[in-house]
C-alpha cells in the first residue's frame, strides 16, 4: 500500500548534503540503509505529521509530496525515512498540504 510523505527542499530542490530532488517522478537514495537512525535514506513526514521544526518554512522552500511503499518506511523520531519514492507534487506549503488532505489525510487514510 502506498503512503504519502511530505518534505521540504531548498528552492533549487536540493536538500541535506546537496542531494538533488526531481520536481516529479522516481528518486532513490544512493546511500540507503534500513537502520532506524537518521541518515542513509530519503526523509520526510508521514502524511504530513511529525516534527515541524525539521521543515523549511521559508518563502523560497519547495514542498514535495512523495508516494512511498508502506513496507519501505522506517519510523524515526518526528519523521520517517525510505529508500525510494515517486514525487507526485512539488510546490508551496499550502498546495502540498491540500494535496495530502485531498488524497487521504482526513481521518480514514487511504492508499494512493
Short mmCIF file of C-alpha atoms in Angstrom, two decimals:
data_model
loop_
_atom_site.label_atom_id
_atom_site.label_comp_id
_atom_site.label_asym_id
_atom_site.label_seq_id
_atom_site.Cartn_x
_atom_site.Cartn_y
_atom_site.Cartn_z
CA UNK A 1 0.00 0.00 0.00
CA UNK A 2 1.30 3.47 -0.88
CA UNK A 3 1.62 6.20 1.75
CA UNK A 4 2.16 9.95 1.29
CA UNK A 5 5.21 11.71 2.69
CA UNK A 6 5.60 15.49 2.96
CA UNK A 7 9.05 17.10 2.88
CA UNK A 8 10.77 20.37 2.11
CA UNK A 9 13.72 21.26 -0.08
CA UNK A 10 15.67 24.38 -0.94
CA UNK A 11 14.36 26.49 -3.83
CA UNK A 12 16.69 24.60 -6.23
CA UNK A 13 15.25 21.26 -4.99
CA UNK A 14 18.41 20.32 -3.08
CA UNK A 15 18.38 19.02 0.47
CA UNK A 16 20.90 17.95 3.12
CA UNK A 17 24.33 17.24 1.64
CA UNK A 18 23.34 18.75 -1.72
CA UNK A 19 21.07 15.83 -2.65
CA UNK A 20 19.08 16.78 -5.77
CA UNK A 21 15.36 16.01 -5.79
CA UNK A 22 13.30 15.95 -9.01
CA UNK A 23 10.16 18.07 -9.45
CA UNK A 24 8.32 14.85 -10.24
CA UNK A 25 8.98 11.18 -10.80
CA UNK A 26 11.14 8.49 -9.28
CA UNK A 27 14.03 9.21 -6.90
CA UNK A 28 16.20 6.84 -4.86
CA UNK A 29 18.68 7.30 -2.03
CA UNK A 30 22.21 6.39 -3.17
CA UNK A 31 23.23 5.52 0.41
CA UNK A 32 20.18 3.57 1.67
CA UNK A 33 20.35 1.69 4.96
CA UNK A 34 17.28 0.39 6.77
CA UNK A 35 18.82 1.05 10.20
CA UNK A 36 16.42 3.06 12.37
CA UNK A 37 18.65 6.13 12.58
CA UNK A 38 18.79 9.42 10.72
CA UNK A 39 20.79 9.45 7.51
CA UNK A 40 21.19 6.91 4.74
CA UNK A 41 17.87 7.47 3.03
CA UNK A 42 15.23 9.94 1.95
CA UNK A 43 13.38 11.66 4.80
CA UNK A 44 10.03 13.32 5.40
CA UNK A 45 6.80 13.39 7.37
CA UNK A 46 4.35 10.51 7.01
CA UNK A 47 1.01 12.01 5.96
CA UNK A 48 2.50 15.44 6.81
CA UNK A 49 2.77 14.62 10.51
CA UNK A 50 5.95 14.95 12.55
CA UNK A 51 8.49 17.36 13.97
CA UNK A 52 7.75 20.57 12.06
CA UNK A 53 10.97 22.15 13.30
CA UNK A 54 12.73 19.91 10.76
CA UNK A 55 10.92 21.53 7.82
CA UNK A 56 11.92 24.67 5.91
CA UNK A 57 9.18 27.28 6.30
CA UNK A 58 10.99 29.97 4.29
CA UNK A 59 9.15 31.57 1.39
CA UNK A 60 11.65 30.04 -1.05
CA UNK A 61 11.25 26.44 0.13
CA UNK A 62 9.80 23.82 -2.18
CA UNK A 63 7.32 21.40 -0.62
CA UNK A 64 7.21 17.89 -2.04
CA UNK A 65 4.67 15.12 -1.63
CA UNK A 66 6.10 11.66 -2.24
CA UNK A 67 4.32 8.36 -2.71
CA UNK A 68 6.14 5.58 -0.85
CA UNK A 69 5.51 1.86 -0.48
CA UNK A 70 4.42 1.35 3.14
CA UNK A 71 6.73 -1.64 3.60
CA UNK A 72 9.79 0.54 2.87
CA UNK A 73 9.13 3.15 5.59
CA UNK A 74 11.40 3.28 8.64
CA UNK A 75 9.96 5.28 11.53
CA UNK A 76 12.30 7.73 13.26
CA UNK A 77 11.66 10.32 15.95
CA UNK A 78 9.46 13.00 14.33
CA UNK A 79 9.98 11.79 10.76
CA UNK A 80 10.38 8.73 8.57
CA UNK A 81 12.93 7.55 6.05
CA UNK A 82 12.63 5.42 2.94
CA UNK A 83 14.85 4.16 0.11
CA UNK A 84 12.88 5.45 -2.87
CA UNK A 85 9.69 7.22 -3.86
CA UNK A 86 7.69 8.91 -6.58
CA UNK A 87 7.46 12.68 -6.25
CA UNK A 88 3.79 13.35 -7.01
CA UNK A 89 3.64 17.06 -6.12
CA UNK A 90 6.08 19.98 -5.95
CA UNK A 91 5.06 23.48 -4.94
CA UNK A 92 4.21 25.62 -1.95
CA UNK A 93 3.23 24.53 1.55
CA UNK A 94 -0.48 25.26 1.23
CA UNK A 95 -0.93 23.34 -2.01
CA UNK A 96 1.22 20.44 -0.76
CA UNK A 97 -0.84 20.01 2.39
CA UNK A 98 -4.04 20.39 0.37
CA UNK A 99 -2.81 17.57 -1.89
CA UNK A 100 -2.32 15.32 1.13
CA UNK A 101 -5.71 16.28 2.57
CA UNK A 102 -7.40 15.51 -0.76
CA UNK A 103 -5.64 12.16 -1.03
CA UNK A 104 -6.30 10.52 2.31
CA UNK A 105 -5.22 12.71 5.24
CA UNK A 106 -8.58 13.39 6.81
CA UNK A 107 -9.48 10.58 9.16
CA UNK A 108 -9.61 7.48 7.01
CA UNK A 109 -6.21 7.34 5.35
CA UNK A 110 -6.31 5.52 2.08
CA UNK A 111 -3.63 4.33 -0.27
CA UNK A 112 -2.67 6.46 -3.25
#
